[in-house]
Amino acid sequence: MTTDEKLQHFLEASMEESRAHSHQIIADYQEALDKIFEGHKEDVLRKARLEIKNETDKIRREGNQKLAREHLHIKRALNQKNTELTEKLFVEVQDMLENYMDTSAYNRLLKKQILDAKAFAGDDEIIIYIDPADISIRRALEEATHSHLTVSQYSFGGGTRAVIPSKNILIDNSFQTKLAEAKENFRFDGGNPNE
């Protein structure tokens, strides 16, 4: 082999080795870049997932806060309407009681309350009070029940009250007390108005 051929062969072998070496360097560099890229991609995706989670939590919290505020607003409005309707209802009940007090059924009720109070007291002294509005029927009630009745100094809306002093007992069958108890214990149950 001639020198030129040897040089040519050396040049080709060197070029081949250089190309192989440069391809290896490029492949290693590409692999390193791919690893860096994958790491960067995973980091960006992790940050994006974290940001999405944080934003989702923030939106959920804001939504819950808005829902709680709206719930409170609705509850207040409902309570206010409930109070208004309760007041209106008990004004109507009060009117019905006043109308009831002009009936014979009311007289029978007073007689029954008086007789029941006397039966409860037995032989003990009892003071039976009637409402000042019932002064016009006092004599008829006294005759019907064979009792002495005292007209109260204060109106209690109808019905009777009785005191047994020896036992410190108050029998309160006044409409005022019954109405106050009914109002205190009254609850709208949200029934269907069409039923």
PDB file of C-alpha atoms in Angstrom:
ATOM      1  CA  MET A   1       0.000   0.000   0.000  1.00  0.00           C
ATOM      2  CA  THR A   2       1.299   3.352  -0.948  1.00  0.00           C
ATOM      3  CA  THR A   3       1.665   6.263   1.356  1.00  0.00           C
ATOM      4  CA  ASP A   4      -1.201   8.073  -0.300  1.00  0.00           C
ATOM      5  CA  GLU A   5      -3.352   5.007   0.074  1.00  0.00           C
ATOM      6  CA  LYS A   6      -2.267   4.660   3.701  1.00  0.00           C
ATOM      7  CA  LEU A   7      -3.026   8.321   4.293  1.00  0.00           C
ATOM      8  CA  GLN A   8      -6.346   7.938   2.555  1.00  0.00           C
ATOM      9  CA  HIS A   9      -7.103   4.837   4.617  1.00  0.00           C
ATOM     10  CA  PHE A  10      -5.970   6.638   7.808  1.00  0.00           C
ATOM     11  CA  LEU A  11      -8.117   9.642   6.883  1.00  0.00           C
ATOM     12  CA  GLU A  12     -11.165   7.450   6.257  1.00  0.00           C
ATOM     13  CA  ALA A  13     -10.606   5.474   9.477  1.00  0.00           C
ATOM     14  CA  SER A  14     -10.080   8.701  11.422  1.00  0.00           C
ATOM     15  CA  MET A  15     -13.153  10.270   9.862  1.00  0.00           C
ATOM     16  CA  GLU A  16     -15.159   7.121  10.581  1.00  0.00           C
ATOM     17  CA  GLU A  17     -13.979   7.085  14.198  1.00  0.00           C
ATOM     18  CA  SER A  18     -14.624  10.846  14.481  1.00  0.00           C
ATOM     19  CA  ARG A  19     -18.118  10.430  13.083  1.00  0.00           C
ATOM     20  CA  ALA A  20     -18.801   7.530  15.446  1.00  0.00           C
ATOM     21  CA  HIS A  21     -17.418   9.520  18.368  1.00  0.00           C
ATOM     22  CA  SER A  22     -19.393  12.641  17.404  1.00  0.00           C
ATOM     23  CA  HIS A  23     -22.546  10.542  16.973  1.00  0.00           C
ATOM     24  CA  GLN A  24     -21.936   9.091  20.449  1.00  0.00           C
ATOM     25  CA  ILE A  25     -21.392  12.566  21.931  1.00  0.00           C
ATOM     26  CA  ILE A  26     -24.548  13.834  20.211  1.00  0.00           C
ATOM     27  CA  ALA A  27     -26.505  10.762  21.387  1.00  0.00           C
ATOM     28  CA  ASP A  28     -25.240  11.225  24.972  1.00  0.00           C
ATOM     29  CA  TYR A  29     -26.028  14.931  24.810  1.00  0.00           C
ATOM     30  CA  GLN A  30     -29.502  14.195  23.397  1.00  0.00           C
ATOM     31  CA  GLU A  31     -30.088  11.639  26.157  1.00  0.00           C
ATOM     32  CA  ALA A  32     -29.001  14.186  28.782  1.00  0.00           C
ATOM     33  CA  LEU A  33     -31.260  16.810  27.214  1.00  0.00           C
ATOM     34  CA  ASP A  34     -34.151  14.321  27.131  1.00  0.00           C
ATOM     35  CA  LYS A  35     -33.628  13.566  30.846  1.00  0.00           C
ATOM     36  CA  ILE A  36     -33.517  17.290  31.641  1.00  0.00           C
ATOM     37  CA  PHE A  37     -36.621  17.821  29.491  1.00  0.00           C
ATOM     38  CA  GLU A  38     -38.505  14.956  31.217  1.00  0.00           C
ATOM     39  CA  GLY A  39     -37.490  16.293  34.623  1.00  0.00           C
ATOM     40  CA  HIS A  40     -38.572  19.791  33.639  1.00  0.00           C
ATOM     41  CA  LYS A  41     -41.812  18.437  32.162  1.00  0.00           C
ATOM     42  CA  GLU A  42     -42.582  16.473  35.368  1.00  0.00           C
ATOM     43  CA  ASP A  43     -41.782  19.537  37.470  1.00  0.00           C
ATOM     44  CA  VAL A  44     -44.072  21.752  35.347  1.00  0.00           C
ATOM     45  CA  LEU A  45     -46.855  19.132  35.437  1.00  0.00           C
ATOM     46  CA  ARG A  46     -46.468  18.734  39.214  1.00  0.00           C
ATOM     47  CA  LYS A  47     -46.630  22.515  39.654  1.00  0.00           C
ATOM     48  CA  ALA A  48     -49.633  22.698  37.322  1.00  0.00           C
ATOM     49  CA  ARG A  49     -51.433  19.920  39.234  1.00  0.00           C
ATOM     50  CA  LEU A  50     -50.659  21.681  42.511  1.00  0.00           C
ATOM     51  CA  GLU A  51     -51.897  24.994  41.142  1.00  0.00           C
ATOM     52  CA  ILE A  52     -55.064  23.347  39.818  1.00  0.00           C
ATOM     53  CA  LYS A  53     -55.633  21.687  43.201  1.00  0.00           C
ATOM     54  CA  ASN A  54     -55.048  24.977  45.044  1.00  0.00           C
ATOM     55  CA  GLU A  55     -57.371  26.872  42.702  1.00  0.00           C
ATOM     56  CA  THR A  56     -59.991  24.121  42.947  1.00  0.00           C
ATOM     57  CA  ASP A  57     -59.802  24.233  46.756  1.00  0.00           C
ATOM     58  CA  LYS A  58     -59.998  28.027  46.690  1.00  0.00           C
ATOM     59  CA  ILE A  59     -63.043  27.971  44.390  1.00  0.00           C
ATOM     60  CA  ARG A  60     -64.658  25.288  46.560  1.00  0.00           C
ATOM     61  CA  ARG A  61     -64.033  27.348  49.729  1.00  0.00           C
ATOM     62  CA  GLU A  62     -65.395  30.492  48.080  1.00  0.00           C
ATOM     63  CA  GLY A  63     -68.415  28.544  46.872  1.00  0.00           C
ATOM     64  CA  ASN A  64     -68.991  27.126  50.348  1.00  0.00           C
ATOM     65  CA  GLN A  65     -68.699  30.599  51.863  1.00  0.00           C
ATOM     66  CA  LYS A  66     -71.190  31.992  49.354  1.00  0.00           C
ATOM     67  CA  LEU A  67     -73.479  29.048  49.988  1.00  0.00           C
ATOM     68  CA  ALA A  68     -73.232  29.556  53.765  1.00  0.00           C
ATOM     69  CA  ARG A  69     -73.964  33.294  53.409  1.00  0.00           C
ATOM     70  CA  GLU A  70     -76.918  32.583  51.140  1.00  0.00           C
ATOM     71  CA  HIS A  71     -78.150  29.850  53.502  1.00  0.00           C
ATOM     72  CA  LEU A  72     -77.937  32.288  56.416  1.00  0.00           C
ATOM     73  CA  HIS A  73     -79.765  34.945  54.402  1.00  0.00           C
ATOM     74  CA  ILE A  74     -82.516  32.499  53.456  1.00  0.00           C
ATOM     75  CA  LYS A  75     -82.752  31.250  57.043  1.00  0.00           C
ATOM     76  CA  ARG A  76     -83.113  34.830  58.340  1.00  0.00           C
ATOM     77  CA  ALA A  77     -85.764  35.603  55.745  1.00  0.00           C
ATOM     78  CA  LEU A  78     -87.573  32.373  56.583  1.00  0.00           C
ATOM     79  CA  ASN A  79     -87.416  33.097  60.322  1.00  0.00           C
ATOM     80  CA  GLN A  80     -88.699  36.625  59.731  1.00  0.00           C
ATOM     81  CA  LYS A  81     -91.575  35.324  57.615  1.00  0.00           C
ATOM     82  CA  ASN A  82     -92.227  32.603  60.184  1.00  0.00           C
ATOM     83  CA  THR A  83     -92.414  35.248  62.927  1.00  0.00           C
ATOM     84  CA  GLU A  84     -94.718  37.443  60.835  1.00  0.00           C
ATOM     85  CA  LEU A  85     -97.038  34.529  60.063  1.00  0.00           C
ATOM     86  CA  THR A  86     -97.002  33.360  63.689  1.00  0.00           C
ATOM     87  CA  GLU A  87     -97.935  36.865  64.875  1.00  0.00           C
ATOM     88  CA  LYS A  88    -100.684  37.080  62.261  1.00  0.00           C
ATOM     89  CA  LEU A  89    -101.977  33.635  63.206  1.00  0.00           C
ATOM     90  CA  PHE A  90    -102.100  34.456  66.901  1.00  0.00           C
ATOM     91  CA  VAL A  91    -103.853  37.775  66.244  1.00  0.00           C
ATOM     92  CA  GLU A  92    -106.500  35.742  64.410  1.00  0.00           C
ATOM     93  CA  VAL A  93    -106.640  33.223  67.264  1.00  0.00           C
ATOM     94  CA  GLN A  94    -107.030  36.106  69.740  1.00  0.00           C
ATOM     95  CA  ASP A  95    -109.951  37.449  67.660  1.00  0.00           C
ATOM     96  CA  MET A  96    -111.509  33.983  67.579  1.00  0.00           C
ATOM     97  CA  LEU A  97    -111.154  33.710  71.369  1.00  0.00           C
ATOM     98  CA  GLU A  98    -112.836  37.074  71.817  1.00  0.00           C
ATOM     99  CA  ASN A  99    -115.714  35.897  69.609  1.00  0.00           C
ATOM    100  CA  TYR A 100    -115.813  32.598  71.508  1.00  0.00           C
ATOM    101  CA  MET A 101    -116.231  34.501  74.781  1.00  0.00           C
ATOM    102  CA  ASP A 102    -119.660  35.681  73.550  1.00  0.00           C
ATOM    103  CA  THR A 103    -120.984  32.123  73.139  1.00  0.00           C
ATOM    104  CA  SER A 104    -122.814  29.765  75.464  1.00  0.00           C
ATOM    105  CA  ALA A 105    -119.968  27.286  74.974  1.00  0.00           C
ATOM    106  CA  TYR A 106    -117.676  29.756  76.760  1.00  0.00           C
ATOM    107  CA  ASN A 107    -120.106  29.906  79.697  1.00  0.00           C
ATOM    108  CA  ARG A 108    -120.116  26.097  79.858  1.00  0.00           C
ATOM    109  CA  LEU A 109    -116.289  26.111  79.773  1.00  0.00           C
ATOM    110  CA  LEU A 110    -116.127  28.574  82.697  1.00  0.00           C
ATOM    111  CA  LYS A 111    -118.557  26.456  84.706  1.00  0.00           C
ATOM    112  CA  LYS A 112    -116.471  23.343  84.049  1.00  0.00           C
ATOM    113  CA  GLN A 113    -113.222  25.120  85.013  1.00  0.00           C
ATOM    114  CA  ILE A 114    -114.804  26.393  88.240  1.00  0.00           C
ATOM    115  CA  LEU A 115    -116.229  22.981  89.196  1.00  0.00           C
ATOM    116  CA  ASP A 116    -112.929  21.243  88.339  1.00  0.00           C
ATOM    117  CA  ALA A 117    -110.963  23.715  90.477  1.00  0.00           C
ATOM    118  CA  LYS A 118    -113.371  23.201  93.407  1.00  0.00           C
ATOM    119  CA  ALA A 119    -113.093  19.418  93.044  1.00  0.00           C
ATOM    120  CA  PHE A 120    -109.291  19.669  93.008  1.00  0.00           C
ATOM    121  CA  ALA A 121    -109.278  21.839  96.147  1.00  0.00           C
ATOM    122  CA  GLY A 122    -111.595  19.474  98.018  1.00  0.00           C
ATOM    123  CA  ASP A 123    -112.144  20.847 101.508  1.00  0.00           C
ATOM    124  CA  ASP A 124    -109.345  23.434 101.215  1.00  0.00           C
ATOM    125  CA  GLU A 125    -110.182  27.096 100.830  1.00  0.00           C
ATOM    126  CA  ILE A 126    -110.088  28.227  97.193  1.00  0.00           C
ATOM    127  CA  ILE A 127    -110.250  31.668  95.604  1.00  0.00           C
ATOM    128  CA  ILE A 128    -111.557  31.570  92.039  1.00  0.00           C
ATOM    129  CA  TYR A 129    -110.921  34.535  89.783  1.00  0.00           C
ATOM    130  CA  ILE A 130    -112.766  35.454  86.613  1.00  0.00           C
ATOM    131  CA  ASP A 131    -111.670  37.984  84.029  1.00  0.00           C
ATOM    132  CA  PRO A 132    -113.008  41.558  84.380  1.00  0.00           C
ATOM    133  CA  ALA A 133    -114.598  41.141  80.945  1.00  0.00           C
ATOM    134  CA  ASP A 134    -116.838  38.393  82.438  1.00  0.00           C
ATOM    135  CA  ILE A 135    -118.311  40.540  85.230  1.00  0.00           C
ATOM    136  CA  SER A 136    -121.705  40.527  83.482  1.00  0.00           C
ATOM    137  CA  ILE A 137    -122.015  36.720  83.843  1.00  0.00           C
ATOM    138  CA  ARG A 138    -120.566  36.520  87.357  1.00  0.00           C
ATOM    139  CA  ARG A 139    -123.928  36.061  89.155  1.00  0.00           C
ATOM    140  CA  ALA A 140    -125.087  33.375  86.722  1.00  0.00           C
ATOM    141  CA  LEU A 141    -121.802  31.491  87.156  1.00  0.00           C
ATOM    142  CA  GLU A 142    -121.965  31.769  90.960  1.00  0.00           C
ATOM    143  CA  GLU A 143    -125.507  30.367  90.972  1.00  0.00           C
ATOM    144  CA  ALA A 144    -124.669  27.569  88.529  1.00  0.00           C
ATOM    145  CA  THR A 145    -121.534  26.473  90.431  1.00  0.00           C
ATOM    146  CA  HIS A 146    -122.572  27.406  93.989  1.00  0.00           C
ATOM    147  CA  SER A 147    -119.303  29.310  94.311  1.00  0.00           C
ATOM    148  CA  HIS A 148    -118.138  32.752  95.282  1.00  0.00           C
ATOM    149  CA  LEU A 149    -116.195  34.262  92.374  1.00  0.00           C
ATOM    150  CA  THR A 150    -113.718  37.116  92.562  1.00  0.00           C
ATOM    151  CA  VAL A 151    -113.273  39.505  89.666  1.00  0.00           C
ATOM    152  CA  SER A 152    -109.565  39.882  88.971  1.00  0.00           C
ATOM    153  CA  GLN A 153    -108.023  43.353  89.040  1.00  0.00           C
ATOM    154  CA  TYR A 154    -106.080  42.449  85.892  1.00  0.00           C
ATOM    155  CA  SER A 155    -107.410  41.078  82.648  1.00  0.00           C
ATOM    156  CA  PHE A 156    -106.124  37.638  81.702  1.00  0.00           C
ATOM    157  CA  GLY A 157    -108.030  37.323  78.437  1.00  0.00           C
ATOM    158  CA  GLY A 158    -110.823  35.047  79.632  1.00  0.00           C
ATOM    159  CA  GLY A 159    -110.999  31.693  81.366  1.00  0.00           C
ATOM    160  CA  THR A 160    -110.381  31.334  85.112  1.00  0.00           C
ATOM    161  CA  ARG A 161    -107.619  31.348  87.654  1.00  0.00           C
ATOM    162  CA  ALA A 162    -107.849  29.784  91.079  1.00  0.00           C
ATOM    163  CA  VAL A 163    -105.607  29.894  94.135  1.00  0.00           C
ATOM    164  CA  ILE A 164    -105.494  27.366  96.957  1.00  0.00           C
ATOM    165  CA  PRO A 165    -103.655  29.415  99.618  1.00  0.00           C
ATOM    166  CA  SER A 166    -103.030  26.557 102.064  1.00  0.00           C
ATOM    167  CA  LYS A 167    -101.155  24.559  99.441  1.00  0.00           C
ATOM    168  CA  ASN A 168     -99.649  27.500  97.549  1.00  0.00           C
ATOM    169  CA  ILE A 169    -101.223  26.229  94.312  1.00  0.00           C
ATOM    170  CA  LEU A 170    -102.275  28.339  91.329  1.00  0.00           C
ATOM    171  CA  ILE A 171    -104.624  26.761  88.808  1.00  0.00           C
ATOM    172  CA  ASP A 172    -104.233  28.883  85.712  1.00  0.00           C
ATOM    173  CA  ASN A 173    -106.824  28.208  83.035  1.00  0.00           C
ATOM    174  CA  SER A 174    -106.652  31.727  81.642  1.00  0.00           C
ATOM    175  CA  PHE A 175    -106.732  32.225  77.901  1.00  0.00           C
ATOM    176  CA  GLN A 176    -103.761  34.584  78.197  1.00  0.00           C
ATOM    177  CA  THR A 177    -101.580  31.833  79.674  1.00  0.00           C
ATOM    178  CA  LYS A 178    -102.878  29.155  77.301  1.00  0.00           C
ATOM    179  CA  LEU A 179    -102.288  31.455  74.331  1.00  0.00           C
ATOM    180  CA  ALA A 180     -98.752  32.320  75.516  1.00  0.00           C
ATOM    181  CA  GLU A 181     -97.945  28.601  75.948  1.00  0.00           C
ATOM    182  CA  ALA A 182     -99.347  27.790  72.517  1.00  0.00           C
ATOM    183  CA  LYS A 183     -97.348  30.642  70.957  1.00  0.00           C
ATOM    184  CA  GLU A 184     -94.139  29.563  72.711  1.00  0.00           C
ATOM    185  CA  ASN A 185     -94.521  25.945  71.610  1.00  0.00           C
ATOM    186  CA  PHE A 186     -95.854  26.714  68.126  1.00  0.00           C
ATOM    187  CA  ARG A 187     -93.718  25.589  65.202  1.00  0.00           C
ATOM    188  CA  PHE A 188     -94.499  25.687  61.506  1.00  0.00           C
ATOM    189  CA  ASP A 189     -93.874  22.181  60.246  1.00  0.00           C
ATOM    190  CA  GLY A 190     -93.685  23.131  56.562  1.00  0.00           C
ATOM    191  CA  GLY A 191     -96.631  21.025  55.531  1.00  0.00           C
ATOM    192  CA  ASN A 192     -98.048  21.012  52.008  1.00  0.00           C
ATOM    193  CA  PRO A 193    -100.637  23.819  51.712  1.00  0.00           C
ATOM    194  CA  ASN A 194    -102.579  21.789  49.150  1.00  0.00           C
ATOM    195  CA  GLU A 195    -103.315  18.963  51.577  1.00  0.00           C
TER     196      GLU A 195
END
